[in-house]
Amino acid sequence: MKLVQLLDCYEKELVKVGEEAESLSFVYRSLKGLSFTDFVFALQEEMTQEEETFVKEIYQQLAAHKPAQYLIGQTDFYGMTLTVDERVLIPRPETEELVELILTENPEENLKILDIGTGSGAIALGLAKNRPDWSVAAADISQDALELASENAKNQKLNILFKKSDCFAEISEKYDIIVSNPPYISREDESEVGLNVLHSEPHLALFADEDGLAIYRRIAENAKEYLTDGGKIYLEIGYKQGQSVPALFRKHLPEKRVRTLKDQFGQDRMVVVDDGQD
């Protein structure tokens, strides 16, 4: 059997279980280290029994809703290749938009940044790589996540201060920018989460109490103690939280301007808390 026939067979089965057909070819190419051109030529080659088994094993893991990025052990984020596995969420394109927003709105040098709930370190690393003069700290409640984030920082040759902390619990300094992409999915919305996310990605980083607002509330209640004069807060939110999250920050930081911004798909996705000086 040729590779193209085998892939076609398994891709149809992946669709039946709610997974993307393209993920099989993506993982195969990545694990084999094939360029697109090499892959096109390989499609017409007859498969050995060993190669058929290799493709079948990829299919079985994808069919069991394991994300493609976990199978290849990495993902691309804001011009970087980051290591990812079951210890952390896979960074999403929407989070790249948050990094871009922070970089665009803050041309100043030598700012101090705190990333709460850093996970893979994606946000902190994206900021540090593009603003080497900034001092970036990153906190997470998960020691496993911090170990992976530290590995990513080392691979990118970036100096990030990592700290194990439940929100602000172990934080003592003040920062010019506090950024967070916290767990924000309500348990009531679990049915909206893709099976590969629900079955494989860490629930600690996905779900939050209080209809998904628990971590935002803790940040809103305490942020004033950890912000410099004129300090800003940047948050990623769920698409249903464009009213509820800003309301929390208006309540606890009434002197600040609070903006809700949409992502590339037109969904409410980012909240910015600042002094309103454009």
PDB file of C-alpha atoms in Angstrom:
ATOM      1  CA  MET A   1       0.000   0.000   0.000  1.00  0.00           C
ATOM      2  CA  LYS A   2       1.204   3.496  -0.815  1.00  0.00           C
ATOM      3  CA  LEU A   3       1.519   6.163   1.861  1.00  0.00           C
ATOM      4  CA  VAL A   4      -1.174   8.296   0.233  1.00  0.00           C
ATOM      5  CA  GLN A   5      -3.669   5.412   0.460  1.00  0.00           C
ATOM      6  CA  LEU A   6      -2.832   4.664   4.071  1.00  0.00           C
ATOM      7  CA  LEU A   7      -3.126   8.285   5.118  1.00  0.00           C
ATOM      8  CA  ASP A   8      -6.442   8.641   3.309  1.00  0.00           C
ATOM      9  CA  CYS A   9      -7.833   5.612   5.128  1.00  0.00           C
ATOM     10  CA  TYR A  10      -6.851   6.823   8.569  1.00  0.00           C
ATOM     11  CA  GLU A  11      -7.803  10.437   7.889  1.00  0.00           C
ATOM     12  CA  LYS A  12     -11.387   9.383   7.201  1.00  0.00           C
ATOM     13  CA  GLU A  13     -11.426   7.544  10.526  1.00  0.00           C
ATOM     14  CA  LEU A  14     -10.084  10.602  12.353  1.00  0.00           C
ATOM     15  CA  VAL A  15     -12.916  12.728  11.004  1.00  0.00           C
ATOM     16  CA  LYS A  16     -15.416  10.186  12.322  1.00  0.00           C
ATOM     17  CA  VAL A  17     -14.131  10.671  15.884  1.00  0.00           C
ATOM     18  CA  GLY A  18     -14.121  14.460  15.610  1.00  0.00           C
ATOM     19  CA  GLU A  19     -10.445  15.081  14.894  1.00  0.00           C
ATOM     20  CA  GLU A  20      -8.876  17.008  12.015  1.00  0.00           C
ATOM     21  CA  ALA A  21      -7.765  14.862   9.099  1.00  0.00           C
ATOM     22  CA  GLU A  22      -4.755  17.097   8.400  1.00  0.00           C
ATOM     23  CA  SER A  23      -3.234  16.365  11.794  1.00  0.00           C
ATOM     24  CA  LEU A  24      -2.084  12.910  10.668  1.00  0.00           C
ATOM     25  CA  SER A  25       0.035  14.209   7.782  1.00  0.00           C
ATOM     26  CA  PHE A  26       1.312  17.045   9.985  1.00  0.00           C
ATOM     27  CA  VAL A  27       2.552  14.681  12.690  1.00  0.00           C
ATOM     28  CA  TYR A  28       3.970  12.193  10.170  1.00  0.00           C
ATOM     29  CA  ARG A  29       5.944  14.897   8.340  1.00  0.00           C
ATOM     30  CA  SER A  30       7.191  16.396  11.607  1.00  0.00           C
ATOM     31  CA  LEU A  31       8.347  13.137  13.163  1.00  0.00           C
ATOM     32  CA  LYS A  32      10.000  12.053   9.904  1.00  0.00           C
ATOM     33  CA  GLY A  33      11.624  15.459   9.430  1.00  0.00           C
ATOM     34  CA  LEU A  34      10.316  15.736   5.882  1.00  0.00           C
ATOM     35  CA  SER A  35      10.081  18.953   3.897  1.00  0.00           C
ATOM     36  CA  PHE A  36       6.827  19.491   2.044  1.00  0.00           C
ATOM     37  CA  THR A  37       8.491  18.497  -1.232  1.00  0.00           C
ATOM     38  CA  ASP A  38       9.936  15.315   0.256  1.00  0.00           C
ATOM     39  CA  PHE A  39       6.541  14.498   1.718  1.00  0.00           C
ATOM     40  CA  VAL A  40       4.836  14.868  -1.674  1.00  0.00           C
ATOM     41  CA  PHE A  41       7.309  12.403  -3.219  1.00  0.00           C
ATOM     42  CA  ALA A  42       6.919  10.030  -0.264  1.00  0.00           C
ATOM     43  CA  LEU A  43       3.150   9.852  -0.804  1.00  0.00           C
ATOM     44  CA  GLN A  44       3.650   7.605  -3.834  1.00  0.00           C
ATOM     45  CA  GLU A  45       6.068   5.218  -2.154  1.00  0.00           C
ATOM     46  CA  GLU A  46       5.076   1.689  -1.153  1.00  0.00           C
ATOM     47  CA  MET A  47       4.976   1.258   2.607  1.00  0.00           C
ATOM     48  CA  THR A  48       6.927  -1.373   4.523  1.00  0.00           C
ATOM     49  CA  GLN A  49       5.233  -3.162   7.406  1.00  0.00           C
ATOM     50  CA  GLU A  50       7.307  -1.101   9.830  1.00  0.00           C
ATOM     51  CA  GLU A  51       6.198   2.163   8.202  1.00  0.00           C
ATOM     52  CA  GLU A  52       2.568   1.081   8.220  1.00  0.00           C
ATOM     53  CA  THR A  53       2.850   0.385  11.933  1.00  0.00           C
ATOM     54  CA  PHE A  54       4.413   3.814  12.468  1.00  0.00           C
ATOM     55  CA  VAL A  55       1.489   5.561  10.743  1.00  0.00           C
ATOM     56  CA  LYS A  56      -1.032   3.405  12.611  1.00  0.00           C
ATOM     57  CA  GLU A  57       0.486   4.356  15.967  1.00  0.00           C
ATOM     58  CA  ILE A  58       0.216   8.055  15.111  1.00  0.00           C
ATOM     59  CA  TYR A  59      -3.393   7.553  14.066  1.00  0.00           C
ATOM     60  CA  GLN A  60      -4.268   5.707  17.277  1.00  0.00           C
ATOM     61  CA  GLN A  61      -2.938   8.502  19.463  1.00  0.00           C
ATOM     62  CA  LEU A  62      -4.722  11.184  17.446  1.00  0.00           C
ATOM     63  CA  ALA A  63      -7.930   9.137  17.522  1.00  0.00           C
ATOM     64  CA  ALA A  64      -7.564   8.983  21.311  1.00  0.00           C
ATOM     65  CA  HIS A  65      -7.664  12.806  21.188  1.00  0.00           C
ATOM     66  CA  LYS A  66      -4.007  13.456  21.925  1.00  0.00           C
ATOM     67  CA  PRO A  67      -3.084  16.837  20.379  1.00  0.00           C
ATOM     68  CA  ALA A  68      -0.679  16.792  17.456  1.00  0.00           C
ATOM     69  CA  GLN A  69       1.613  19.248  19.242  1.00  0.00           C
ATOM     70  CA  TYR A  70       2.060  16.845  22.139  1.00  0.00           C
ATOM     71  CA  LEU A  71       2.925  14.035  19.724  1.00  0.00           C
ATOM     72  CA  ILE A  72       5.707  16.036  18.103  1.00  0.00           C
ATOM     73  CA  GLY A  73       6.643  17.698  21.402  1.00  0.00           C
ATOM     74  CA  GLN A  74       6.658  21.274  20.193  1.00  0.00           C
ATOM     75  CA  THR A  75       4.648  24.145  18.805  1.00  0.00           C
ATOM     76  CA  ASP A  76       5.363  27.481  17.136  1.00  0.00           C
ATOM     77  CA  PHE A  77       4.570  30.673  19.022  1.00  0.00           C
ATOM     78  CA  TYR A  78       5.435  34.235  18.005  1.00  0.00           C
ATOM     79  CA  GLY A  79       8.489  33.257  15.971  1.00  0.00           C
ATOM     80  CA  MET A  80       9.731  30.710  18.516  1.00  0.00           C
ATOM     81  CA  THR A  81       9.577  26.931  18.667  1.00  0.00           C
ATOM     82  CA  LEU A  82       8.525  25.921  22.172  1.00  0.00           C
ATOM     83  CA  THR A  83       8.555  22.525  23.826  1.00  0.00           C
ATOM     84  CA  VAL A  84       5.084  21.435  24.961  1.00  0.00           C
ATOM     85  CA  ASP A  85       3.702  18.340  26.626  1.00  0.00           C
ATOM     86  CA  GLU A  86       0.906  17.354  29.007  1.00  0.00           C
ATOM     87  CA  ARG A  87       2.306  19.595  31.753  1.00  0.00           C
ATOM     88  CA  VAL A  88       1.090  22.758  30.005  1.00  0.00           C
ATOM     89  CA  LEU A  89      -1.562  24.123  27.686  1.00  0.00           C
ATOM     90  CA  ILE A  90      -0.658  24.432  24.032  1.00  0.00           C
ATOM     91  CA  PRO A  91      -0.285  28.179  23.295  1.00  0.00           C
ATOM     92  CA  ARG A  92      -3.020  29.486  20.992  1.00  0.00           C
ATOM     93  CA  PRO A  93      -2.836  32.038  18.145  1.00  0.00           C
ATOM     94  CA  GLU A  94      -5.078  34.363  20.164  1.00  0.00           C
ATOM     95  CA  THR A  95      -2.364  34.578  22.795  1.00  0.00           C
ATOM     96  CA  GLU A  96       0.078  35.724  20.134  1.00  0.00           C
ATOM     97  CA  GLU A  97      -2.298  38.647  19.595  1.00  0.00           C
ATOM     98  CA  LEU A  98      -2.006  39.509  23.294  1.00  0.00           C
ATOM     99  CA  VAL A  99       1.800  39.540  23.065  1.00  0.00           C
ATOM    100  CA  GLU A 100       1.617  41.724  19.944  1.00  0.00           C
ATOM    101  CA  LEU A 101      -0.737  44.150  21.696  1.00  0.00           C
ATOM    102  CA  ILE A 102       1.592  44.551  24.678  1.00  0.00           C
ATOM    103  CA  LEU A 103       4.626  45.120  22.478  1.00  0.00           C
ATOM    104  CA  THR A 104       2.773  47.642  20.307  1.00  0.00           C
ATOM    105  CA  GLU A 105       1.320  49.667  23.164  1.00  0.00           C
ATOM    106  CA  ASN A 106       4.490  49.791  25.267  1.00  0.00           C
ATOM    107  CA  PRO A 107       7.540  51.161  23.419  1.00  0.00           C
ATOM    108  CA  GLU A 108       9.205  52.200  26.686  1.00  0.00           C
ATOM    109  CA  GLU A 109      12.499  50.639  27.731  1.00  0.00           C
ATOM    110  CA  ASN A 110      13.416  48.874  30.966  1.00  0.00           C
ATOM    111  CA  LEU A 111       9.894  47.914  32.016  1.00  0.00           C
ATOM    112  CA  LYS A 112       9.244  45.283  34.680  1.00  0.00           C
ATOM    113  CA  ILE A 113       6.791  42.562  33.625  1.00  0.00           C
ATOM    114  CA  LEU A 114       4.975  39.867  35.594  1.00  0.00           C
ATOM    115  CA  ASP A 115       3.278  36.975  33.771  1.00  0.00           C
ATOM    116  CA  ILE A 116       0.800  35.201  36.064  1.00  0.00           C
ATOM    117  CA  GLY A 117       0.032  31.578  35.155  1.00  0.00           C
ATOM    118  CA  THR A 118       2.863  31.344  32.650  1.00  0.00           C
ATOM    119  CA  GLY A 119       2.379  27.684  31.665  1.00  0.00           C
ATOM    120  CA  SER A 120       4.820  26.952  28.825  1.00  0.00           C
ATOM    121  CA  GLY A 121       6.257  30.444  29.296  1.00  0.00           C
ATOM    122  CA  ALA A 122       4.924  31.571  25.917  1.00  0.00           C
ATOM    123  CA  ILE A 123       3.856  35.105  26.860  1.00  0.00           C
ATOM    124  CA  ALA A 124       6.894  35.839  29.034  1.00  0.00           C
ATOM    125  CA  LEU A 125       9.262  34.479  26.399  1.00  0.00           C
ATOM    126  CA  GLY A 126       7.573  36.362  23.568  1.00  0.00           C
ATOM    127  CA  LEU A 127       7.936  39.626  25.482  1.00  0.00           C
ATOM    128  CA  ALA A 128      11.513  39.000  26.621  1.00  0.00           C
ATOM    129  CA  LYS A 129      12.683  37.967  23.167  1.00  0.00           C
ATOM    130  CA  ASN A 130      11.334  41.118  21.556  1.00  0.00           C
ATOM    131  CA  ARG A 131      12.223  43.535  24.389  1.00  0.00           C
ATOM    132  CA  PRO A 132      15.586  42.344  25.726  1.00  0.00           C
ATOM    133  CA  ASP A 133      15.828  45.439  27.935  1.00  0.00           C
ATOM    134  CA  TRP A 134      12.650  44.473  29.820  1.00  0.00           C
ATOM    135  CA  SER A 135      12.891  42.560  33.105  1.00  0.00           C
ATOM    136  CA  VAL A 136      10.423  39.670  32.866  1.00  0.00           C
ATOM    137  CA  ALA A 137       9.217  37.487  35.737  1.00  0.00           C
ATOM    138  CA  ALA A 138       6.824  34.566  35.344  1.00  0.00           C
ATOM    139  CA  ALA A 139       4.783  32.780  38.003  1.00  0.00           C
ATOM    140  CA  ASP A 140       2.767  29.575  38.037  1.00  0.00           C
ATOM    141  CA  ILE A 141       1.166  27.387  40.690  1.00  0.00           C
ATOM    142  CA  SER A 142       2.425  24.266  38.895  1.00  0.00           C
ATOM    143  CA  GLN A 143       6.027  23.228  39.481  1.00  0.00           C
ATOM    144  CA  ASP A 144       5.788  20.940  36.438  1.00  0.00           C
ATOM    145  CA  ALA A 145       4.807  23.892  34.250  1.00  0.00           C
ATOM    146  CA  LEU A 146       7.644  26.010  35.637  1.00  0.00           C
ATOM    147  CA  GLU A 147      10.190  23.305  34.834  1.00  0.00           C
ATOM    148  CA  LEU A 148       8.989  23.173  31.228  1.00  0.00           C
ATOM    149  CA  ALA A 149       8.881  26.968  30.942  1.00  0.00           C
ATOM    150  CA  SER A 150      12.445  27.132  32.274  1.00  0.00           C
ATOM    151  CA  GLU A 151      13.499  24.621  29.616  1.00  0.00           C
ATOM    152  CA  ASN A 152      11.927  26.806  26.947  1.00  0.00           C
ATOM    153  CA  ALA A 153      13.695  29.892  28.297  1.00  0.00           C
ATOM    154  CA  LYS A 154      17.015  28.059  28.220  1.00  0.00           C
ATOM    155  CA  ASN A 155      16.403  26.896  24.645  1.00  0.00           C
ATOM    156  CA  GLN A 156      15.612  30.461  23.593  1.00  0.00           C
ATOM    157  CA  LYS A 157      18.616  31.814  25.543  1.00  0.00           C
ATOM    158  CA  LEU A 158      16.354  34.165  27.488  1.00  0.00           C
ATOM    159  CA  ASN A 159      16.719  35.231  31.086  1.00  0.00           C
ATOM    160  CA  ILE A 160      13.352  34.930  32.834  1.00  0.00           C
ATOM    161  CA  LEU A 161      12.825  34.896  36.610  1.00  0.00           C
ATOM    162  CA  PHE A 162      10.484  31.976  37.312  1.00  0.00           C
ATOM    163  CA  LYS A 163       8.636  31.771  40.619  1.00  0.00           C
ATOM    164  CA  LYS A 164       6.229  29.196  42.044  1.00  0.00           C
ATOM    165  CA  SER A 165       3.280  31.230  43.229  1.00  0.00           C
ATOM    166  CA  ASP A 166      -0.484  30.910  43.498  1.00  0.00           C
ATOM    167  CA  CYS A 167      -1.385  34.191  41.848  1.00  0.00           C
ATOM    168  CA  PHE A 168       0.315  36.905  43.973  1.00  0.00           C
ATOM    169  CA  ALA A 169       0.985  34.681  47.008  1.00  0.00           C
ATOM    170  CA  GLU A 170       4.781  34.677  46.626  1.00  0.00           C
ATOM    171  CA  ILE A 171       5.119  37.989  44.788  1.00  0.00           C
ATOM    172  CA  SER A 172       6.632  40.967  46.612  1.00  0.00           C
ATOM    173  CA  GLU A 173       7.717  43.478  43.948  1.00  0.00           C
ATOM    174  CA  LYS A 174       5.842  46.013  41.835  1.00  0.00           C
ATOM    175  CA  TYR A 175       5.572  45.780  38.051  1.00  0.00           C
ATOM    176  CA  ASP A 176       4.887  48.120  35.157  1.00  0.00           C
ATOM    177  CA  ILE A 177       2.849  45.442  33.374  1.00  0.00           C
ATOM    178  CA  ILE A 178       0.990  42.474  34.811  1.00  0.00           C
ATOM    179  CA  VAL A 179      -0.177  40.036  32.151  1.00  0.00           C
ATOM    180  CA  SER A 180      -2.159  36.849  32.538  1.00  0.00           C
ATOM    181  CA  ASN A 181      -3.843  34.189  30.452  1.00  0.00           C
ATOM    182  CA  PRO A 182      -5.347  32.332  33.413  1.00  0.00           C
ATOM    183  CA  PRO A 183      -7.706  29.350  33.504  1.00  0.00           C
ATOM    184  CA  TYR A 184     -11.037  30.879  32.528  1.00  0.00           C
ATOM    185  CA  ILE A 185     -13.385  28.137  31.364  1.00  0.00           C
ATOM    186  CA  SER A 186     -16.450  27.537  33.510  1.00  0.00           C
ATOM    187  CA  ARG A 187     -17.202  23.921  34.368  1.00  0.00           C
ATOM    188  CA  GLU A 188     -20.644  24.520  32.885  1.00  0.00           C
ATOM    189  CA  ASP A 189     -18.975  25.129  29.507  1.00  0.00           C
ATOM    190  CA  GLU A 190     -16.984  21.881  29.548  1.00  0.00           C
ATOM    191  CA  SER A 191     -19.058  20.565  26.631  1.00  0.00           C
ATOM    192  CA  GLU A 192     -17.698  23.377  24.431  1.00  0.00           C
ATOM    193  CA  VAL A 193     -14.107  22.234  24.900  1.00  0.00           C
ATOM    194  CA  GLY A 194     -12.610  20.076  22.144  1.00  0.00           C
ATOM    195  CA  LEU A 195     -12.041  16.444  23.058  1.00  0.00           C
ATOM    196  CA  ASN A 196      -8.291  16.646  22.400  1.00  0.00           C
ATOM    197  CA  VAL A 197      -8.125  19.583  24.824  1.00  0.00           C
ATOM    198  CA  LEU A 198     -10.405  18.018  27.439  1.00  0.00           C
ATOM    199  CA  HIS A 199      -8.668  14.640  27.397  1.00  0.00           C
ATOM    200  CA  SER A 200      -5.050  15.779  27.235  1.00  0.00           C
ATOM    201  CA  GLU A 201      -4.429  19.330  28.418  1.00  0.00           C
ATOM    202  CA  PRO A 202      -4.094  20.087  32.151  1.00  0.00           C
ATOM    203  CA  HIS A 203      -7.452  20.944  33.724  1.00  0.00           C
ATOM    204  CA  LEU A 204      -5.675  23.115  36.311  1.00  0.00           C
ATOM    205  CA  ALA A 205      -4.835  25.485  33.460  1.00  0.00           C
ATOM    206  CA  LEU A 206      -8.241  25.260  31.786  1.00  0.00           C
ATOM    207  CA  PHE A 207     -11.022  25.521  34.344  1.00  0.00           C
ATOM    208  CA  ALA A 208     -11.758  28.074  37.060  1.00  0.00           C
ATOM    209  CA  ASP A 209     -14.436  28.413  39.721  1.00  0.00           C
ATOM    210  CA  GLU A 210     -16.953  31.241  39.920  1.00  0.00           C
ATOM    211  CA  ASP A 211     -18.102  30.709  36.323  1.00  0.00           C
ATOM    212  CA  GLY A 212     -14.491  30.963  35.170  1.00  0.00           C
ATOM    213  CA  LEU A 213     -13.861  34.279  36.951  1.00  0.00           C
ATOM    214  CA  ALA A 214     -12.002  33.134  40.082  1.00  0.00           C
ATOM    215  CA  ILE A 215      -8.466  34.056  38.995  1.00  0.00           C
ATOM    216  CA  TYR A 216      -9.542  37.345  37.417  1.00  0.00           C
ATOM    217  CA  ARG A 217     -11.213  38.295  40.701  1.00  0.00           C
ATOM    218  CA  ARG A 218      -8.025  37.548  42.661  1.00  0.00           C
ATOM    219  CA  ILE A 219      -5.967  39.632  40.245  1.00  0.00           C
ATOM    220  CA  ALA A 220      -8.470  42.495  40.348  1.00  0.00           C
ATOM    221  CA  GLU A 221      -8.633  42.505  44.155  1.00  0.00           C
ATOM    222  CA  ASN A 222      -4.878  42.527  44.664  1.00  0.00           C
ATOM    223  CA  ALA A 223      -3.252  44.057  41.574  1.00  0.00           C
ATOM    224  CA  LYS A 224      -3.024  47.588  43.024  1.00  0.00           C
ATOM    225  CA  GLU A 225      -0.396  46.385  45.516  1.00  0.00           C
ATOM    226  CA  TYR A 226       1.797  45.041  42.724  1.00  0.00           C
ATOM    227  CA  LEU A 227       1.487  47.763  40.080  1.00  0.00           C
ATOM    228  CA  THR A 228       3.822  50.730  39.728  1.00  0.00           C
ATOM    229  CA  ASP A 229       2.309  54.188  39.271  1.00  0.00           C
ATOM    230  CA  GLY A 230       0.766  54.120  35.801  1.00  0.00           C
ATOM    231  CA  GLY A 231       1.071  50.335  35.679  1.00  0.00           C
ATOM    232  CA  LYS A 232      -1.058  48.303  33.275  1.00  0.00           C
ATOM    233  CA  ILE A 233      -2.809  44.934  33.263  1.00  0.00           C
ATOM    234  CA  TYR A 234      -3.258  42.818  30.129  1.00  0.00           C
ATOM    235  CA  LEU A 235      -5.536  39.771  30.209  1.00  0.00           C
ATOM    236  CA  GLU A 236      -6.704  37.086  27.846  1.00  0.00           C
ATOM    237  CA  ILE A 237     -10.364  36.207  28.430  1.00  0.00           C
ATOM    238  CA  GLY A 238     -12.955  33.735  27.217  1.00  0.00           C
ATOM    239  CA  TYR A 239     -15.224  34.902  24.437  1.00  0.00           C
ATOM    240  CA  LYS A 240     -18.205  35.078  26.837  1.00  0.00           C
ATOM    241  CA  GLN A 241     -16.354  37.235  29.382  1.00  0.00           C
ATOM    242  CA  GLY A 242     -16.209  40.555  27.568  1.00  0.00           C
ATOM    243  CA  GLN A 243     -18.577  42.096  30.124  1.00  0.00           C
ATOM    244  CA  SER A 244     -17.943  40.154  33.343  1.00  0.00           C
ATOM    245  CA  VAL A 245     -14.148  40.477  33.513  1.00  0.00           C
ATOM    246  CA  PRO A 246     -14.091  44.248  32.832  1.00  0.00           C
ATOM    247  CA  ALA A 247     -16.788  44.681  35.493  1.00  0.00           C
ATOM    248  CA  LEU A 248     -14.489  43.096  38.089  1.00  0.00           C
ATOM    249  CA  PHE A 249     -11.662  45.477  37.289  1.00  0.00           C
ATOM    250  CA  ARG A 250     -13.880  48.539  37.184  1.00  0.00           C
ATOM    251  CA  LYS A 251     -15.116  47.590  40.650  1.00  0.00           C
ATOM    252  CA  HIS A 252     -11.684  47.105  42.212  1.00  0.00           C
ATOM    253  CA  LEU A 253      -9.696  49.643  40.155  1.00  0.00           C
ATOM    254  CA  PRO A 254     -12.233  52.429  39.538  1.00  0.00           C
ATOM    255  CA  GLU A 255      -9.507  54.962  38.793  1.00  0.00           C
ATOM    256  CA  LYS A 256      -8.324  52.953  35.780  1.00  0.00           C
ATOM    257  CA  ARG A 257      -9.598  52.759  32.205  1.00  0.00           C
ATOM    258  CA  VAL A 258     -10.788  49.278  31.220  1.00  0.00           C
ATOM    259  CA  ARG A 259     -10.939  48.207  27.563  1.00  0.00           C
ATOM    260  CA  THR A 260     -12.250  45.021  25.948  1.00  0.00           C
ATOM    261  CA  LEU A 261     -10.621  44.138  22.624  1.00  0.00           C
ATOM    262  CA  LYS A 262     -11.547  41.529  20.038  1.00  0.00           C
ATOM    263  CA  ASP A 263      -9.336  38.876  18.453  1.00  0.00           C
ATOM    264  CA  GLN A 264      -8.851  38.192  14.750  1.00  0.00           C
ATOM    265  CA  PHE A 265     -12.083  36.182  14.730  1.00  0.00           C
ATOM    266  CA  GLY A 266     -14.163  39.050  16.112  1.00  0.00           C
ATOM    267  CA  GLN A 267     -14.547  37.513  19.578  1.00  0.00           C
ATOM    268  CA  ASP A 268     -13.992  39.382  22.832  1.00  0.00           C
ATOM    269  CA  ARG A 269     -10.519  38.148  23.805  1.00  0.00           C
ATOM    270  CA  MET A 270      -8.414  40.762  25.634  1.00  0.00           C
ATOM    271  CA  VAL A 271      -8.977  43.157  28.509  1.00  0.00           C
ATOM    272  CA  VAL A 272      -6.591  46.047  29.140  1.00  0.00           C
ATOM    273  CA  VAL A 273      -6.540  48.026  32.381  1.00  0.00           C
ATOM    274  CA  ASP A 274      -4.537  51.261  32.233  1.00  0.00           C
ATOM    275  CA  ASP A 275      -4.595  55.000  32.989  1.00  0.00           C
ATOM    276  CA  GLY A 276      -6.140  55.901  29.651  1.00  0.00           C
ATOM    277  CA  GLN A 277      -3.252  57.995  28.367  1.00  0.00           C
ATOM    278  CA  ASP A 278      -2.865  57.342  24.627  1.00  0.00           C
TER     279      ASP A 278
END
